Short mmCIF file of C-alpha atoms and ligand atoms in Angstrom, two decimals:
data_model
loop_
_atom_site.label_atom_id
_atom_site.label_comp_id
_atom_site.label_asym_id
_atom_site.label_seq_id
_atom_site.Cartn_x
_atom_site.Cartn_y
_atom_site.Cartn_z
CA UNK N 1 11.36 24.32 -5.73
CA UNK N 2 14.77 25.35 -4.11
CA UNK N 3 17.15 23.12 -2.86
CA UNK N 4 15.46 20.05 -4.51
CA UNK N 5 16.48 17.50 -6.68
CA UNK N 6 13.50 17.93 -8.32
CA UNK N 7 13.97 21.27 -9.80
CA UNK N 8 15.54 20.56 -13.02
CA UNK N 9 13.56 17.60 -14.33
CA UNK N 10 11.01 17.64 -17.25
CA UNK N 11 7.80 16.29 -16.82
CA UNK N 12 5.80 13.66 -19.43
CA UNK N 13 3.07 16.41 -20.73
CA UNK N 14 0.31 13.54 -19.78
CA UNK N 15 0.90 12.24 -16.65
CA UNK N 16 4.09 13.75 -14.48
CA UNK N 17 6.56 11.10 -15.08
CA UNK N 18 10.04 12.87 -14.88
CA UNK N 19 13.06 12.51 -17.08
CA UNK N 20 15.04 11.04 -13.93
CA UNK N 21 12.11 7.74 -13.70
CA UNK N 22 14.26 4.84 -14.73
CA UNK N 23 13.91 3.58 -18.44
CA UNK N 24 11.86 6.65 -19.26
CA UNK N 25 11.84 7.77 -23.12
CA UNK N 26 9.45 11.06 -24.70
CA UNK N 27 8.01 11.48 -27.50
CA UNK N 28 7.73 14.76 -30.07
CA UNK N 29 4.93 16.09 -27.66
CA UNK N 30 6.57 15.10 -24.73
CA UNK N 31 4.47 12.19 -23.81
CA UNK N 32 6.12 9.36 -21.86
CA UNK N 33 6.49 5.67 -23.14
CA UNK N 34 5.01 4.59 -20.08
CA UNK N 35 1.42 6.43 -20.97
CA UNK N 36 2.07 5.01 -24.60
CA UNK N 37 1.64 1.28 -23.01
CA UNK N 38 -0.92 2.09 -21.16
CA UNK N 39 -3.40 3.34 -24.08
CA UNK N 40 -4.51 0.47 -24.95
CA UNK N 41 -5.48 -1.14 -21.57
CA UNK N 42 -7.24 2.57 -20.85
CA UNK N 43 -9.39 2.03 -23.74
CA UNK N 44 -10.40 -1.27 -22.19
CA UNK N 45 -10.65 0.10 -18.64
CA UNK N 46 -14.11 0.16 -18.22
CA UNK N 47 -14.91 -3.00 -18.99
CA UNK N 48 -12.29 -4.05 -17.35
CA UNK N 49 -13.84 -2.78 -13.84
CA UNK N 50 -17.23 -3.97 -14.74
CA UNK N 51 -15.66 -7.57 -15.02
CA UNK N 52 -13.66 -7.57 -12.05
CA UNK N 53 -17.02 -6.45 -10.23
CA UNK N 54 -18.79 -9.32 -10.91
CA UNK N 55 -15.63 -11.46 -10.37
CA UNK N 56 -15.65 -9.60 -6.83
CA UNK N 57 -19.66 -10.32 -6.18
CA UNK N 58 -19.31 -13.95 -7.63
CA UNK N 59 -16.20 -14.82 -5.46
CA UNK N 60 -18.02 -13.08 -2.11
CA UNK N 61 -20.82 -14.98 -2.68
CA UNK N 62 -18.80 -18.28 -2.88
CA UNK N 63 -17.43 -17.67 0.32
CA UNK N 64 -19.31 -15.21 2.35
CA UNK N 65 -20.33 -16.66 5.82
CA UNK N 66 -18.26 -20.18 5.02
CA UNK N 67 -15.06 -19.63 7.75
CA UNK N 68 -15.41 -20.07 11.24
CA UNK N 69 -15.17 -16.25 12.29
CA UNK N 70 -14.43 -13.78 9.73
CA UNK N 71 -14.83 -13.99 6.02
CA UNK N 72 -12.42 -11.07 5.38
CA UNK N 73 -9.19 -10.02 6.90
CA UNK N 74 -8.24 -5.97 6.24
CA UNK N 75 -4.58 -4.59 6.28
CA UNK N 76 -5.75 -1.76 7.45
CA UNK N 77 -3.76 1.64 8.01
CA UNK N 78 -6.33 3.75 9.20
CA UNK N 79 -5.45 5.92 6.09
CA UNK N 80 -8.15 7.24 3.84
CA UNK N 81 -7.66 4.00 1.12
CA UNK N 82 -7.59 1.11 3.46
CA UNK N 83 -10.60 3.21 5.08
CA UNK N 84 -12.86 3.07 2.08
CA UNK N 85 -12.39 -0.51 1.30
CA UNK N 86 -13.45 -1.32 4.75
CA UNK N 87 -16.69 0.45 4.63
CA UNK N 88 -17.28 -1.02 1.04
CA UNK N 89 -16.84 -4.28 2.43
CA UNK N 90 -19.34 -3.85 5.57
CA UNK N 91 -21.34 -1.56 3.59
CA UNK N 92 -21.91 -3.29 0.03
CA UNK N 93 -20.94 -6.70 1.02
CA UNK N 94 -21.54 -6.82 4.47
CA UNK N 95 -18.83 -9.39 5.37
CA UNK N 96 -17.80 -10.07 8.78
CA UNK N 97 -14.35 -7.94 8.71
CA UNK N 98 -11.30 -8.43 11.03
CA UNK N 99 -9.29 -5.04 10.81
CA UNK N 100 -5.38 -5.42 11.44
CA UNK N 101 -3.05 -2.68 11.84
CA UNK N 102 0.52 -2.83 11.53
CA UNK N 103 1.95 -0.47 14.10
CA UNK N 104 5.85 0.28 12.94
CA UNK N 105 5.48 2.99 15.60
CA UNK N 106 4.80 5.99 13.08
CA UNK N 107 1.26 5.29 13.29
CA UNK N 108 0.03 9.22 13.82
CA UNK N 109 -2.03 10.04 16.57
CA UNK N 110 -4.81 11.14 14.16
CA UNK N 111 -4.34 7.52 12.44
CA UNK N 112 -5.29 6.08 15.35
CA UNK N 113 -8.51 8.12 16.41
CA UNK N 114 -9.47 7.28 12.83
CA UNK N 115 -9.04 3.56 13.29
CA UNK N 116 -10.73 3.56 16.35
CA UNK N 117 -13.79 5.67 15.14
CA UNK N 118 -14.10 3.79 11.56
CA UNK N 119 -14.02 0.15 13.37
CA UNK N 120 -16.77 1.47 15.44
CA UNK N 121 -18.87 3.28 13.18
CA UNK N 122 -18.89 0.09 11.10
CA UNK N 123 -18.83 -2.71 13.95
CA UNK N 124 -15.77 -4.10 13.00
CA UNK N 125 -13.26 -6.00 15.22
CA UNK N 126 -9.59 -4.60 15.53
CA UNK N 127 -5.96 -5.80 16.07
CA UNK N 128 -2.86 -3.65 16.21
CA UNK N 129 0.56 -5.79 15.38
CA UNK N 130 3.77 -4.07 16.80
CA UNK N 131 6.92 -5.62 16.55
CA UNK N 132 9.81 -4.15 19.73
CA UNK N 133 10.59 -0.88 18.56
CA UNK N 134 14.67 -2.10 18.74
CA UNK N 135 13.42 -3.58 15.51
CA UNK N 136 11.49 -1.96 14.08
CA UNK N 137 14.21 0.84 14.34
CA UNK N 138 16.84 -1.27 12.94
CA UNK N 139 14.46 -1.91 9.60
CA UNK N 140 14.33 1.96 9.40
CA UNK N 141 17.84 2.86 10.20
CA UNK N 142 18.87 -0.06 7.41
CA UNK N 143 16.49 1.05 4.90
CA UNK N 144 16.79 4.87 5.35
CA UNK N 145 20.51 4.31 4.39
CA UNK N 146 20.47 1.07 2.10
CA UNK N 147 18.30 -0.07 -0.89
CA UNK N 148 17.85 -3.73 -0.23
CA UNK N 149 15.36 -4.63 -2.50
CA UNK N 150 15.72 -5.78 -6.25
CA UNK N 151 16.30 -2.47 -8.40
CA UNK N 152 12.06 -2.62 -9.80
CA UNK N 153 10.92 -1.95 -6.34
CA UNK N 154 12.27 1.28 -6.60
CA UNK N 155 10.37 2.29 -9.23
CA UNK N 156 7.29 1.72 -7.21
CA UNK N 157 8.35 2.40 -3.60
CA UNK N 158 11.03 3.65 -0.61
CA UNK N 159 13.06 0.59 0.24
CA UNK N 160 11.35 1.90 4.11
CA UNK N 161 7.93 1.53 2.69
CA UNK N 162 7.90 -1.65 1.00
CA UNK N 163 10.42 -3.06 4.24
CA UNK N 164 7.21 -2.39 6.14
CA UNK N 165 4.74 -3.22 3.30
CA UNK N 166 6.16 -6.67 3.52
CA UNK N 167 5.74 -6.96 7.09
CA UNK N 168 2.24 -5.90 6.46
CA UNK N 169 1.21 -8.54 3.96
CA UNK N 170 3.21 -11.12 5.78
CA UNK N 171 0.86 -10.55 9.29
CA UNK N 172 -2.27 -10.31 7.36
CA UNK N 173 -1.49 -13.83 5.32
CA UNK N 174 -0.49 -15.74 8.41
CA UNK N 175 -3.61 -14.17 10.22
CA UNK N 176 -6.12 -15.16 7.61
CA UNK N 177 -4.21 -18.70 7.23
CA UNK N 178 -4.59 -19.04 11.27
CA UNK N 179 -8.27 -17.96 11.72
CA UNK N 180 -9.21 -19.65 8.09
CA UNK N 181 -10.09 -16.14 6.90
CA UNK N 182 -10.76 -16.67 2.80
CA UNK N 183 -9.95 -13.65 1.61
CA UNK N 184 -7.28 -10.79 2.30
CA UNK N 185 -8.21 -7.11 1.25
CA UNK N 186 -5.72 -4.48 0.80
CA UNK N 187 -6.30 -0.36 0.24
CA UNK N 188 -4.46 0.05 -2.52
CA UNK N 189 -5.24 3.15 -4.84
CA UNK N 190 -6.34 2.39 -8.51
CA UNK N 191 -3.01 3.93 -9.60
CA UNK N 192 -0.81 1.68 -7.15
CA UNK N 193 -1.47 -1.93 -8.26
CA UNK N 194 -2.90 -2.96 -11.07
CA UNK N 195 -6.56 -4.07 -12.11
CA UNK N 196 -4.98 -7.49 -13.62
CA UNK N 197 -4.03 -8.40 -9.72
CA UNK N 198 -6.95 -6.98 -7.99
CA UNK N 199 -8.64 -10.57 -7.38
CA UNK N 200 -5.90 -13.14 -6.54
CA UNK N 201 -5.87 -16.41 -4.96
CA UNK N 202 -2.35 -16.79 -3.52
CA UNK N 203 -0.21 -19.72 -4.41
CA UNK N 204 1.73 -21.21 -1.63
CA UNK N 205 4.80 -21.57 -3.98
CA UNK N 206 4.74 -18.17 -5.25
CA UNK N 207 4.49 -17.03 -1.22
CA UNK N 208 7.40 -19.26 -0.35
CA UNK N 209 9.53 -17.65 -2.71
CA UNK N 210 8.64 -14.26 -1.95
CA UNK N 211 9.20 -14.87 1.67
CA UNK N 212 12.80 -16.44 1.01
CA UNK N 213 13.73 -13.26 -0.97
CA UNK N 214 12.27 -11.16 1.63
CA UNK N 215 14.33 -12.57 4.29
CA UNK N 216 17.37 -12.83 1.95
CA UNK N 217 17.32 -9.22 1.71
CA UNK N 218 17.96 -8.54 5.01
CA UNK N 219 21.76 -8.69 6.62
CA UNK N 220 22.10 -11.75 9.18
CA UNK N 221 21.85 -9.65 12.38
CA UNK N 222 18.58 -8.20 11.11
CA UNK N 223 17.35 -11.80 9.71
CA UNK N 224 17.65 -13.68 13.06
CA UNK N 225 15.87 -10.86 14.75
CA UNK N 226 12.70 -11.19 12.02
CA UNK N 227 12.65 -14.97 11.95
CA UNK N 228 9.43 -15.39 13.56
CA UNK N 229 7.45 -12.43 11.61
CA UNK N 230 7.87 -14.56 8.55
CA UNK N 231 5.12 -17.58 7.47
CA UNK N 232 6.32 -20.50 9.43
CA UNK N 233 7.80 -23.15 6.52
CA UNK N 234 5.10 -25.75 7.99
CA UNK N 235 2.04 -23.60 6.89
CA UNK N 236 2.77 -24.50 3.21
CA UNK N 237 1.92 -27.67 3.30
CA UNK N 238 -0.43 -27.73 6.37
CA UNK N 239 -2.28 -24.91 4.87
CA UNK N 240 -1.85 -25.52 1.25
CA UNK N 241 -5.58 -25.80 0.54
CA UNK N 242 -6.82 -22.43 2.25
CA UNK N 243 -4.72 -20.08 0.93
CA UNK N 244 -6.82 -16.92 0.82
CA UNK N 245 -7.89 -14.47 -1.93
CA UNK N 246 -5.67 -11.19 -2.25
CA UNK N 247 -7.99 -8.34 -3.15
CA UNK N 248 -7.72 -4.50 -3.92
CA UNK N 249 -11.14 -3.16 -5.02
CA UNK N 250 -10.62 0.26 -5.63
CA UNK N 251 -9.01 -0.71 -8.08
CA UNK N 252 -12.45 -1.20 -9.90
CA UNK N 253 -14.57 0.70 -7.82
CA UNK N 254 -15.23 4.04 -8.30
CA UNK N 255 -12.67 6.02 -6.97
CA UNK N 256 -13.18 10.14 -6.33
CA UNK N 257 -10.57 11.14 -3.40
CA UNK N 258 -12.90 14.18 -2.29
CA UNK N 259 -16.30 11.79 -2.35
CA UNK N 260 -14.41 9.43 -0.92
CA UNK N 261 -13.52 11.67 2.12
CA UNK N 262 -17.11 13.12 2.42
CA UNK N 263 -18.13 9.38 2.79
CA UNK N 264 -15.71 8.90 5.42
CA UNK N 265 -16.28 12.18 7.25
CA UNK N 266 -19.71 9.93 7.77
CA UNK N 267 -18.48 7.59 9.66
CA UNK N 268 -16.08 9.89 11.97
CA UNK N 269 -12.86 9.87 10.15
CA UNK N 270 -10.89 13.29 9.47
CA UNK N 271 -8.13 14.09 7.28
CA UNK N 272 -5.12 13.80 9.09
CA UNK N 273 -3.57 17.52 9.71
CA UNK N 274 -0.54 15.99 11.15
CA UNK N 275 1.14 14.01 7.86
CA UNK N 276 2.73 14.73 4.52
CA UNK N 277 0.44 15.10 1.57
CA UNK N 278 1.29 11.42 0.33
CA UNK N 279 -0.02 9.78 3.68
CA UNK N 280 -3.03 10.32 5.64
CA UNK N 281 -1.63 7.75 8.47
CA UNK N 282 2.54 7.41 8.53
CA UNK N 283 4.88 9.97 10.42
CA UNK N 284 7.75 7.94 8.44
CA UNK N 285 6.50 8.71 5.28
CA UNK N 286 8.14 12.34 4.76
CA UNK N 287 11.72 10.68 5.77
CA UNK N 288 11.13 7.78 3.48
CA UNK N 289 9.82 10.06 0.31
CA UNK N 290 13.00 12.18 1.32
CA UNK N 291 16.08 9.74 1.34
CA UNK N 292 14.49 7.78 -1.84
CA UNK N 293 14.35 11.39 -3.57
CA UNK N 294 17.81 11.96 -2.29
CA UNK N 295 19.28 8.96 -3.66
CA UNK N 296 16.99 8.41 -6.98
CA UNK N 297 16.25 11.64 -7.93
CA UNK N 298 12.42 10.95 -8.26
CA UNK N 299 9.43 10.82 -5.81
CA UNK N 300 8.78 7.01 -4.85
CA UNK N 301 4.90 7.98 -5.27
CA UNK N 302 5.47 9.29 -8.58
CA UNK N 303 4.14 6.11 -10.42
CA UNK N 304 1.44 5.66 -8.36
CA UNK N 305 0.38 9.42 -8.78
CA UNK N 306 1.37 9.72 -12.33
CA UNK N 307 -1.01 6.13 -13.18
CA UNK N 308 -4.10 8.01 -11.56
CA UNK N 309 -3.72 11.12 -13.39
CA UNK N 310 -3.24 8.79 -16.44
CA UNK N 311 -6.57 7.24 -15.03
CA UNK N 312 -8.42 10.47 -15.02
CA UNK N 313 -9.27 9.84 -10.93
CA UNK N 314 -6.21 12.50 -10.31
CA UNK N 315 -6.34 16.04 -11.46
CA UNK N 316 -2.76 16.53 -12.92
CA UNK N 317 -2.09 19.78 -11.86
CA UNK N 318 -3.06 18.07 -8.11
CA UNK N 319 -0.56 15.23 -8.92
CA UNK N 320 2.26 17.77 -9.50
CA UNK N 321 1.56 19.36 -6.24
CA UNK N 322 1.42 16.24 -4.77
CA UNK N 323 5.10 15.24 -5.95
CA UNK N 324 6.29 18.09 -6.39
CA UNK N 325 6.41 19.98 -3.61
CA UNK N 326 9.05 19.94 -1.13
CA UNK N 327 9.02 17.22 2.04
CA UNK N 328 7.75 18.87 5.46
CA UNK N 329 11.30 19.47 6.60
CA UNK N 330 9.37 19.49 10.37
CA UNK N 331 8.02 15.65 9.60
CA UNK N 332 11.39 14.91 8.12
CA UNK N 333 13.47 15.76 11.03
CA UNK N 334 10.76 14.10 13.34
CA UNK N 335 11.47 10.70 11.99
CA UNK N 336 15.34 11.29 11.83
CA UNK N 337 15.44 12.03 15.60
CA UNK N 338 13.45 9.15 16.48
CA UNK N 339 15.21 7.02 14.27
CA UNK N 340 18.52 8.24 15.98
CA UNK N 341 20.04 9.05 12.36
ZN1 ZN U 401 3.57 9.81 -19.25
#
């Protein structure tokens, strides 16, 4: 890899971690002490996903067909992850779904034909969110240039993605609080949260707090201009007994990323031609990958990446080209420009 910061690093000899990842330590062989803690909750993972299955079918069957509209509320990205849980959820659950995008105005073109043609293929109803692009550019321009965040997000993120990211969850919550939706589902890939959270009722408290340090994070300027994005402080107590369920299933179901996009070449969806390798969905992503590379000196999808290869759901030799390989210098430049950077 010329010309990246990337070139020099050594690799854990199990699952891609590089010697730059914060707090990382190798062994004789050259295996990280990240894939050391894991062993033990891999030997375990099996039964692990056959318990959080029947946690999932138990808790759907609690709720199913008890709120007003919709029993399930999807932060949905039109990506290939967010896609899958939605058909799992119409097809093995058949709940009554509300899809909501978050449009941060990097959306891709393709992301949205894919949106439009999974919603319809599975009868689901849609919302897009957009905040005034003044702001949303200010997030960007901030984040591109500042890590804001406490220091473990950055093991697990951009400071841009998880800016939006908490946008995202924060529309979703206030959504399914609104329209008494019981449960929340998210996309996320089995190797970018973990099984232990994949079935969560959220605690009003914990929220609060999160919220608080989300909007801490911010300068003033940007603050006042987010105020009304954030859960309104009156929802904590007026809502206190319906907080909804946060759930990630592919975190237990099976995950295969080429069966996976066979099953959603089904229902219309197409791999994206028009994004980096990381994101079927975000024209930001590239930029984002880019300045946290810059700055950290590893790829913020490295621990997802390196936890699915650890998984066996990732080839690893696909995981290194995955992180590995250089940003589209095209994409990057694209989101620079717009951004005005
Ligand atoms: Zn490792």
């Amino acid at each position: 890899m010329p010309n990246s910061p990337l070139k020099n690093v050594l690799l854990c000899t199990r699952c891609i971690l590089p010697s730059t990842f914060p707090g990382i330590k190798f062994d004789d062989e050259g295996v990280c002490n990240y894939c050391h803690r894991e062993e033990k909750a891999l030997e375990k993972s099996t039964e692990k996903k056959a318990e959080y299955r029947k946690r999932l079918d138990e808790l759907i069957s609690r709720i199913k067909g008890n709120a007003p509209v919709y029993d399930v509320v999807m932060a949905y990205s039109g990506g290939k992850d967010s896609s899958y849980t939605m058909k799992l959820l119409r097809h093995e659950y058949d709940l009554r779904v509300l899809a909501i995008t978050f449009d941060n105005h990097f959306v891709s073109p393709i992301a949205w034909e894919n949106i439009r043609k999974v919603t319809d293929a599975l009868g689901i109803d849609h919302m897009s969110f957009r905040p005034p692009w003044p702001v949303a550019r200010k997030i960007f321009s901030l984040t591109a240039n500042e890590d804001i965040f406490p220091a473990p997000t950055l093991m697990r993120a951009s400071t841009i993605c998880t800016s939006c990211i908490g946008m995202v969850k924060t529309i979703v919550l206030k959504t399914a609080l609104e329209m008494k939706i019981p449960l929340v589902a998210f996309g996320w890939s089995p190797g970018q949260a973990p099984i232990q959270s994949a079935i969560m009722k959220t605690n009003p408290k914990l929220i609060r707090q999160n919220q608080t340090a989300l909007k801490n994070a911010f300068p003033e300027d940007i603050r006042q201009d987010l105020l009304t994005y954030f859960i309104p402080e009156p929802y904590y107590e007026q809502y206190a007994q319906s907080f909804p369920y946060n759930i990630h299933p592919l975190a237990f179901f099976d995950y295969e990323e080429e069966a996976i996009k066979e099953d959603l070449h089904r229902l219309g969806w197409r791999p994206p031609d028009d994004t980096d390798t990381n994101s079927t969905n975000c024209l930001l992503n590239a930029f984002a990958n880019q300045c946290h590379i810059e700055r950290h000196g590893f790829h913020p999808y490295v621990w997802e990446i390196a936890n699915m290869v650890r998984q066996g759901v990732m080839d690893r030799d696909e995981g290194i080209q995955k992180i590995y390989s250089p940003q589209d210098p095209q994409m990057v430049k694209y989101a620079k420009e717009k951004l005005g950077l």
